[in-house]
mmCIF file of C-alpha atoms in Angstrom:
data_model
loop_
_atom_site.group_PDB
_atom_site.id
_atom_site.type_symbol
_atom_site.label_atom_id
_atom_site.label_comp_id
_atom_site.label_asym_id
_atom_site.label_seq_id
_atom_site.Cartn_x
_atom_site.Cartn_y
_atom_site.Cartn_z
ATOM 1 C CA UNK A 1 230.681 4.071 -39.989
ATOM 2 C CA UNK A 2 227.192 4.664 -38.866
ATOM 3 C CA UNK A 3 223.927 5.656 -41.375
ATOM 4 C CA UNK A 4 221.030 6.624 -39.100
ATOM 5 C CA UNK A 5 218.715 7.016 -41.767
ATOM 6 C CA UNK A 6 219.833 2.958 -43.156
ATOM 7 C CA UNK A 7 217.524 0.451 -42.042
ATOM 8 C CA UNK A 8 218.378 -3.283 -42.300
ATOM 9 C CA UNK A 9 215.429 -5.728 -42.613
ATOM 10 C CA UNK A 10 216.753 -8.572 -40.907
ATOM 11 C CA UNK A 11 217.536 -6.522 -37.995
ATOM 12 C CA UNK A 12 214.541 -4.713 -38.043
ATOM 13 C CA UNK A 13 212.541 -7.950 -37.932
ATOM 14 C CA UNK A 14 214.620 -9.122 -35.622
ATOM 15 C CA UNK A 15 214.159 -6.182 -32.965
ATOM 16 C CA UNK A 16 210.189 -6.674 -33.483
ATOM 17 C CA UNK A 17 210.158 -10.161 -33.204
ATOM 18 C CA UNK A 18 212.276 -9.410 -29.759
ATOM 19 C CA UNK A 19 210.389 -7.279 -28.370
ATOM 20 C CA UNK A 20 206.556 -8.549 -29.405
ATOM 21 C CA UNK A 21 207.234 -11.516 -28.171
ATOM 22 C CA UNK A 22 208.393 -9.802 -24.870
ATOM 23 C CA UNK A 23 205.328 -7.575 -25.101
ATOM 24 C CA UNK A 24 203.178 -11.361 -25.605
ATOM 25 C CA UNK A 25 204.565 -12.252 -22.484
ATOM 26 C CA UNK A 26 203.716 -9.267 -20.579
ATOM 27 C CA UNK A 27 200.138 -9.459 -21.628
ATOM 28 C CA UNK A 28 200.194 -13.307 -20.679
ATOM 29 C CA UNK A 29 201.785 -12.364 -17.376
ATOM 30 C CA UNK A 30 198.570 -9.596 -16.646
ATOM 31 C CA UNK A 31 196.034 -11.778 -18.256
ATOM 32 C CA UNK A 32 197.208 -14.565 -15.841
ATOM 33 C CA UNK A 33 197.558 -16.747 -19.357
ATOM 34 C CA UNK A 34 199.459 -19.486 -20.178
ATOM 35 C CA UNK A 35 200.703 -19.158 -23.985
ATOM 36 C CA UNK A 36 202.083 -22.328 -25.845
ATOM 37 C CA UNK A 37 205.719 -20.990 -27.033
ATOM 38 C CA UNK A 38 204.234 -22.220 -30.653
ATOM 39 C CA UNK A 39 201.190 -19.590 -30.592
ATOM 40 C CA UNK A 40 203.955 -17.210 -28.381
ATOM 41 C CA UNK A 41 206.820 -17.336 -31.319
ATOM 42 C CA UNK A 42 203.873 -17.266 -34.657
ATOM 43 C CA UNK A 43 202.271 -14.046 -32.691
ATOM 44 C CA UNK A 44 206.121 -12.279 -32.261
ATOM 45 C CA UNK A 45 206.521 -13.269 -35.940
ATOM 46 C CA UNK A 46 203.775 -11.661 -37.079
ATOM 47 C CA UNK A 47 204.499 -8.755 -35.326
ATOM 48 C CA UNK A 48 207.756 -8.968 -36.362
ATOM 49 C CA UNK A 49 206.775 -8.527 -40.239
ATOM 50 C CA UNK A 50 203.939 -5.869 -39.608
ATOM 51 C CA UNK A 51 207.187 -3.735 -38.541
ATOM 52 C CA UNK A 52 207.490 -3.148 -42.622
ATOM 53 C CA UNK A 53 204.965 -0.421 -42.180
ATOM 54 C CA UNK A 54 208.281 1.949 -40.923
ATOM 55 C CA UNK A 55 208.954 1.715 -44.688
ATOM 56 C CA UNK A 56 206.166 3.367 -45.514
ATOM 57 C CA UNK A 57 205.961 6.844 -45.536
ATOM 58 C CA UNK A 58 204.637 9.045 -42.367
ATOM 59 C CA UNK A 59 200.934 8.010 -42.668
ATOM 60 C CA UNK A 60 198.366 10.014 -41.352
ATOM 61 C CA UNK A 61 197.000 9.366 -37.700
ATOM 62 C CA UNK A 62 193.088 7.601 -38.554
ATOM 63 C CA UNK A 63 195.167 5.538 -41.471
ATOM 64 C CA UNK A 64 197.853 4.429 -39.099
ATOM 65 C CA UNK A 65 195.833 3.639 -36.336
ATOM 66 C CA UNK A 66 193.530 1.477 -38.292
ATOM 67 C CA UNK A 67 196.188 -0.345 -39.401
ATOM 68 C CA UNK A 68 197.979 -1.137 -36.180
ATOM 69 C CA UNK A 69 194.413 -2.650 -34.333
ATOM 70 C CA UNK A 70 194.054 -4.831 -37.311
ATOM 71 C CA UNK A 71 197.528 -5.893 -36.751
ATOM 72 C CA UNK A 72 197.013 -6.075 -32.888
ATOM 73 C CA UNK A 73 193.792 -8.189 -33.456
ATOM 74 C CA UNK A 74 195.198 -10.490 -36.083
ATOM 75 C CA UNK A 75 198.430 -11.013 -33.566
ATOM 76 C CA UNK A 76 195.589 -11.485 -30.357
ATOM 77 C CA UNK A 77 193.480 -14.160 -32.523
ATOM 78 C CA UNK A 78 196.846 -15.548 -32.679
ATOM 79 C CA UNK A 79 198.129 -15.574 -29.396
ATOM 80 C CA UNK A 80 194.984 -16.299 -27.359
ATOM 81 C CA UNK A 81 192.339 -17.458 -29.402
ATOM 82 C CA UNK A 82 188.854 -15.929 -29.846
ATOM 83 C CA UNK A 83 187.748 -16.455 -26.183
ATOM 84 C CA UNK A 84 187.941 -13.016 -24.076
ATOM 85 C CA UNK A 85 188.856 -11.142 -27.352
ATOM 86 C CA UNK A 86 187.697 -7.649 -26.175
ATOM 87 C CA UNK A 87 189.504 -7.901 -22.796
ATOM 88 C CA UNK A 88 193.017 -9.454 -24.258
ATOM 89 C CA UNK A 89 193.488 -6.964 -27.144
ATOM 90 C CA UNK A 90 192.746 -4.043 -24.746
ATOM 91 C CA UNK A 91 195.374 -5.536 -21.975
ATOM 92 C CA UNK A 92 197.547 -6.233 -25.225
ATOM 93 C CA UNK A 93 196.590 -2.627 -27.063
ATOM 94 C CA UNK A 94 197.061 -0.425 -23.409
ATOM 95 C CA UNK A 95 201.273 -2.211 -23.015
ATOM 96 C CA UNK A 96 201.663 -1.572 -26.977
ATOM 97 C CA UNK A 97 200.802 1.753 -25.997
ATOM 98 C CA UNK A 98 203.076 2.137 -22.932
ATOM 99 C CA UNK A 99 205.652 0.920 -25.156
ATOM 100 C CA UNK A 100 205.493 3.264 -28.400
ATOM 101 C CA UNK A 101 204.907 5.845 -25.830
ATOM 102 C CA UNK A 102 208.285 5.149 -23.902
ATOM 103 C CA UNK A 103 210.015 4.494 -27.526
ATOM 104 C CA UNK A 104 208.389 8.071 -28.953
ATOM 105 C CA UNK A 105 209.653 9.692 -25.735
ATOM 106 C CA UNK A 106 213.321 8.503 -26.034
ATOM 107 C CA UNK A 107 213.578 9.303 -29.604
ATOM 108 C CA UNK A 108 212.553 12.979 -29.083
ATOM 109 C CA UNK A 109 213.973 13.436 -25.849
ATOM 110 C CA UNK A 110 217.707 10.898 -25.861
ATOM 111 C CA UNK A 111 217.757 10.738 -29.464
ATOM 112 C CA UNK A 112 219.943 7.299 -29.993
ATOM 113 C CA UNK A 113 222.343 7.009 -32.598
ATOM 114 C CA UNK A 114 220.546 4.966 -35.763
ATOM 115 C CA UNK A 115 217.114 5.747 -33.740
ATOM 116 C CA UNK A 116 214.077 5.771 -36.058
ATOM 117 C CA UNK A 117 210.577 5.889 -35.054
ATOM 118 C CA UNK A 118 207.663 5.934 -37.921
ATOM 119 C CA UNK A 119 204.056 4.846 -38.018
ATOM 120 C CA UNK A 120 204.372 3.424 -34.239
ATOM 121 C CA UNK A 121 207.398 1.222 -35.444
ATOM 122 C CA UNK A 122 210.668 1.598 -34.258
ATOM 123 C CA UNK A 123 214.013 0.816 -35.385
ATOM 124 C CA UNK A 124 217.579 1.266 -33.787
ATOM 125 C CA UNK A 125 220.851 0.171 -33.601
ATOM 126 C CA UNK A 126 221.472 -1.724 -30.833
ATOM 127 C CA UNK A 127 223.818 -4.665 -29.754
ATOM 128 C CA UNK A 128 221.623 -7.879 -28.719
ATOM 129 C CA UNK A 129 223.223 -7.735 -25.105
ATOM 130 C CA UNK A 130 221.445 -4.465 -24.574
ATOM 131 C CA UNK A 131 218.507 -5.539 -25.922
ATOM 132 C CA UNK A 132 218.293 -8.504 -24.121
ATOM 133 C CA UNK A 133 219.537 -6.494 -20.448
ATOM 134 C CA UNK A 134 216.487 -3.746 -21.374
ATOM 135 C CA UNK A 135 213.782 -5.965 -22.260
ATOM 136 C CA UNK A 136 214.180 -8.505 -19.808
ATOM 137 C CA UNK A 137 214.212 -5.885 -17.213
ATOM 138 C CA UNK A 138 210.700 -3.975 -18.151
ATOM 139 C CA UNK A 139 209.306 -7.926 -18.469
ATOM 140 C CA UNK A 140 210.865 -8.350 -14.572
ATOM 141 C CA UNK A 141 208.760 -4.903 -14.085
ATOM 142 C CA UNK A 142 205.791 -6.148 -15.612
ATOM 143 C CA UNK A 143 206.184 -9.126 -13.360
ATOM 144 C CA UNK A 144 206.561 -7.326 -10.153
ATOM 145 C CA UNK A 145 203.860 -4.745 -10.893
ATOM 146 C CA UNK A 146 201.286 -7.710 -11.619
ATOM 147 C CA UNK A 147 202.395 -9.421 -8.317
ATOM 148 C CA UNK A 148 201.722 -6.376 -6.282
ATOM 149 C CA UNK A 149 198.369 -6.398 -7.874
ATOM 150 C CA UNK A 150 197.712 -9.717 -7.263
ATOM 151 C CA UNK A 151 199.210 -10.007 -3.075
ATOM 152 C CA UNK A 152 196.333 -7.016 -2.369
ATOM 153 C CA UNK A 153 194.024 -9.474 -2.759
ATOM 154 C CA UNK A 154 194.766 -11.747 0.264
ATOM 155 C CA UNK A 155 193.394 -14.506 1.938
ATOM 156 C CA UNK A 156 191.683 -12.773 4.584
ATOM 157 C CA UNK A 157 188.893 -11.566 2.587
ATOM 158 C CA UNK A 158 186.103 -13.790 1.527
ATOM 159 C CA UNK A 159 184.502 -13.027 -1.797
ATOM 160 C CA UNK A 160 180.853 -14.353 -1.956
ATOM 161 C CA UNK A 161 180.500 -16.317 -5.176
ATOM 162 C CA UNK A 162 177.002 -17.199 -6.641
ATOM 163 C CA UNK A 163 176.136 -19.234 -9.055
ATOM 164 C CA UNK A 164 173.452 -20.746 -10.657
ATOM 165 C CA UNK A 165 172.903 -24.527 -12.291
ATOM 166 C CA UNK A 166 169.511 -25.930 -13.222
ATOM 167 C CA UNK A 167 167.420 -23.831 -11.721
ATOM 168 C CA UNK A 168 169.385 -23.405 -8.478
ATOM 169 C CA UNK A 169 171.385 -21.146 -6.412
ATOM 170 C CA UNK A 170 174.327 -21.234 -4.436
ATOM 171 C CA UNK A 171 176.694 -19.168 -2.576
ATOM 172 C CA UNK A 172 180.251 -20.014 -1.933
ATOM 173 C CA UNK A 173 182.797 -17.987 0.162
ATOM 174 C CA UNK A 174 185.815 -17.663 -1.542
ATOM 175 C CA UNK A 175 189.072 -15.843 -1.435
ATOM 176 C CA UNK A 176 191.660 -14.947 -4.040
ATOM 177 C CA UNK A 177 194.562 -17.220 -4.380
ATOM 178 C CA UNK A 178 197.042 -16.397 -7.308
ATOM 179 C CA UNK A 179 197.981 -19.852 -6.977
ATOM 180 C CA UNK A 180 195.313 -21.375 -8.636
ATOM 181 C CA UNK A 181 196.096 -21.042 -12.397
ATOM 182 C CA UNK A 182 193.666 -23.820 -13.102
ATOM 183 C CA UNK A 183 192.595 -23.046 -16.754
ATOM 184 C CA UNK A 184 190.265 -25.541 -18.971
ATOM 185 C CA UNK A 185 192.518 -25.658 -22.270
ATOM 186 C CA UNK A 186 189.849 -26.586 -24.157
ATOM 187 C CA UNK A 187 187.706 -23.240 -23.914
ATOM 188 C CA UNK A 188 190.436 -20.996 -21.836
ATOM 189 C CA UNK A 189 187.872 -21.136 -18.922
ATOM 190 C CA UNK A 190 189.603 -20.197 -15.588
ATOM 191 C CA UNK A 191 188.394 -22.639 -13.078
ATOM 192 C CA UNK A 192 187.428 -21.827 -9.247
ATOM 193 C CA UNK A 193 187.983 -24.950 -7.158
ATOM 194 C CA UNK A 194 185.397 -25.612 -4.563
ATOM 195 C CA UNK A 195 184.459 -28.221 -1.781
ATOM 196 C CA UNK A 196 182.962 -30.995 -2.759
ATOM 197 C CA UNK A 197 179.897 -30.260 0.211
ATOM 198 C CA UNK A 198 179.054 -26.933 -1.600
ATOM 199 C CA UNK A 199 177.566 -29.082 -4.728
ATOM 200 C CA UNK A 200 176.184 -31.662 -2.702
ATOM 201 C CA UNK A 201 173.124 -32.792 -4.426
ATOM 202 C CA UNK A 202 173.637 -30.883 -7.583
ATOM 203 C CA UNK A 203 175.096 -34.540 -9.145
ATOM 204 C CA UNK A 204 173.259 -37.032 -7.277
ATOM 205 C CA UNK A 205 174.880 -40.249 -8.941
ATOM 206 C CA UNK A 206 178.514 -38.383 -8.401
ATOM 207 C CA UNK A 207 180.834 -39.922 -6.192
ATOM 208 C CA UNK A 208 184.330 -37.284 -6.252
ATOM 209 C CA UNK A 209 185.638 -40.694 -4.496
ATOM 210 C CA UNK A 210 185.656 -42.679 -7.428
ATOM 211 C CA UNK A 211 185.494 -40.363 -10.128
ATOM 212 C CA UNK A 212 182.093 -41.842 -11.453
ATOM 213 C CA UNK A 213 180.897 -39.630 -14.209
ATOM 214 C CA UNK A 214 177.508 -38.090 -14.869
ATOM 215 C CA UNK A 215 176.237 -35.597 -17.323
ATOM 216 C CA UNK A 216 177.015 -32.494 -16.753
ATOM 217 C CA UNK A 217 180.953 -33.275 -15.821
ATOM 218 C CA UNK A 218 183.865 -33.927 -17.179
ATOM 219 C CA UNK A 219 187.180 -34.416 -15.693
ATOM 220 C CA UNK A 220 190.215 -31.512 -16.428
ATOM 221 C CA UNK A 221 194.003 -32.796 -15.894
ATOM 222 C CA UNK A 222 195.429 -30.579 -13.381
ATOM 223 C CA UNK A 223 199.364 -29.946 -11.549
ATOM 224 C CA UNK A 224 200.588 -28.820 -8.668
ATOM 225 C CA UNK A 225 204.089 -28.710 -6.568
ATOM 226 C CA UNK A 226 202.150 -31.684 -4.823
ATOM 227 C CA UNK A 227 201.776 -33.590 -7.772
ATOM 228 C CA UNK A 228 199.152 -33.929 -10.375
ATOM 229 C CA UNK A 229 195.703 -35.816 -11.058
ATOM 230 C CA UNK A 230 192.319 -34.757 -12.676
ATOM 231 C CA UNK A 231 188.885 -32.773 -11.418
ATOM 232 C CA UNK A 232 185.625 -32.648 -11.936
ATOM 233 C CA UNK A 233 184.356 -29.770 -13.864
ATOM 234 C CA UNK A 234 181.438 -28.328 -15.136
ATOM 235 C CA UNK A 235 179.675 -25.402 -16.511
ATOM 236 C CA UNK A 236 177.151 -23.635 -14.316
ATOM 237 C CA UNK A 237 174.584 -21.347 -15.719
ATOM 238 C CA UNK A 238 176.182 -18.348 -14.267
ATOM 239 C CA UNK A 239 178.761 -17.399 -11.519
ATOM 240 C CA UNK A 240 178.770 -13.806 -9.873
ATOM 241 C CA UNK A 241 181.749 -12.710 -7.851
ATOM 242 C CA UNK A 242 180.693 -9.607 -5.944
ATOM 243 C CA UNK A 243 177.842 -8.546 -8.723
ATOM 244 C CA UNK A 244 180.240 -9.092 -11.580
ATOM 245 C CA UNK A 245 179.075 -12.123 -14.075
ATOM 246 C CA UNK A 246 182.641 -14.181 -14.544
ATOM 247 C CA UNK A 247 182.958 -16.732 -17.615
ATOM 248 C CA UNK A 248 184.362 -19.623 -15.234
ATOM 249 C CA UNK A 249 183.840 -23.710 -14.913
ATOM 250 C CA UNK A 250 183.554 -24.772 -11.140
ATOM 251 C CA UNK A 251 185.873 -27.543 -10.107
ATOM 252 C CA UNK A 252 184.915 -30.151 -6.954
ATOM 253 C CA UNK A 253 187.713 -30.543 -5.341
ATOM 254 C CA UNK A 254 188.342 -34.527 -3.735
ATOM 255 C CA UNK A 255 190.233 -32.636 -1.134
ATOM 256 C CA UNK A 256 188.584 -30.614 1.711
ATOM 257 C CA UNK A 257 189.148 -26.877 1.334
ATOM 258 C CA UNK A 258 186.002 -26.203 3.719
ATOM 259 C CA UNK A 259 188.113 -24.522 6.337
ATOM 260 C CA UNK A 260 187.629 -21.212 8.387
ATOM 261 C CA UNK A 261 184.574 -20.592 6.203
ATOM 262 C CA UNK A 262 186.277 -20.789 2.929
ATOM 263 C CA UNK A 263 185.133 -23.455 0.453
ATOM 264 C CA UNK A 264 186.148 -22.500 -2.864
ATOM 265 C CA UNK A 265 188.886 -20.656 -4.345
ATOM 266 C CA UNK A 266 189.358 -18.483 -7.477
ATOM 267 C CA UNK A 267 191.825 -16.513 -9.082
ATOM 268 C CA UNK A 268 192.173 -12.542 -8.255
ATOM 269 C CA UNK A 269 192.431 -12.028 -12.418
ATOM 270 C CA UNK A 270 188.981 -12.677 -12.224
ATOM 271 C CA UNK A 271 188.063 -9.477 -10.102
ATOM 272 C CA UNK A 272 189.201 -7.037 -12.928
#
């Protein structure tokens, strides 16, 4: 026999824990950000015990909402650190959204047996096959939604990228290449890879050849389906993509990417 109105805790963290760390991914999968399954699983479980609040009783709308950005913050400091904070709670905050929207709307409108939806928490009976058929599929959505996004911006547009170090200016021409995930894991930096002739003279004593070191650079491990190795990096004074001021290292590339008027590369997460 069913009870609707019966909640079980260990199910009800369970479902939470399910589904933030579903929701985790999803933001990861906009933000174009890898997440360490550690920081992935303690931000789910976090989530998973702020779902206690559907004990509470109804509270009112300021109260409630205060409570669940607090929550949402604490889980983002979590999850992603403190770099980009503003821009990876609101990613985070706009799919919670979507979510208690779609979860409000089916307990109104469907109604499921053992449904219960309080304080932007919800609760229902529901085998672990279904869950795991339901979520997976709005993740797949997620995914394919974020990879239309991403294929608008192809190749054959060239993005003029400035940037400053030292006193001087450059522009590179660039294009948009989901492909390059390149991310410095100390500071969460994305990195646009350029040719090594577009900082000619910036490092005078650098040779990409033999990896000599100067000040100023410092080399970043990197993979691809080619293999793996490590690039120079380093932190210009500013970089402007189109008029917008991106928080990016620049990477000099041994290999020569000057073709067709192209010589650097960047990720299209870095337009929004």
């Amino acid at each position: 026999m069913l009870y609707p109105n019966i909640i079980y805790i260990d199910a009800l963290f369970i479902i939470n824990l399910y589904v933030n760390f579903f929701l985790i991914k999803a933001c990861g999968a906009f933000l174009h950000r890898k997440i360490s399954p550690a920081r992935c699983v303690l931000g789910a479980a976090s989530g998973g015990l702020s779902s206690l609040v559907i004990l509470l009783p109804s509270l009112p709308l300021l109260l409630n909402t205060t409570i669940r950005l607090g929550i949402g913050s604490l889980l983002v400091l979590i999850v992603f650190g403190r770099g980009k904070f503003f821009k990876n709670a609101l990613v985070f905050f706009v799919i919670n959204v979507i979510f208690a929207g779609v979860m409000l709307a089916l307990s109104l409108f469907a109604s499921p047996l053992g449904m219960i939806y309080n304080n932007g928490t919800v609760y229902f009976d529901i085998s672990f096959l279904a869950l795991l058929v339901f979520t997976a599929a709005a993740y797949f959505l997620i995914r394919v939604l974020r990879y239309f996004l991403d294929v608008k911006f192809n190749a054959d547009r060239i993005y003029p990228v400035i940037f400053e170090y030292n006193g001087e200016s450059r522009v590179l021409s660039a294009f948009a290449d989901s492909g390059n995930t390149l991310t410095d894991f100390f500071t969460g930096r994305p990195v646009i890879i350029c040719d090594k002739s577009a900082c000619a003279g910036l490092f005078p004593e650098f040779s990409v050849s033999s990896l000599e070191l100067v000040k100023g650079l410092r080399l970043l491990p990197y993979s691809t389906i080619n293999g793996s190795g490590i690039i120079p990096v380093f932190k210009p004074d500013s970089v402007k993509i189109e008029q917008k001021e991106v928080d990016v290292l620049l990477g000099i590339s041994n290999e020569d990417i000057n073709k067709n008027g192209v010589n650097a590369i960047f990720n299209p997460k870095l337009l929004f």
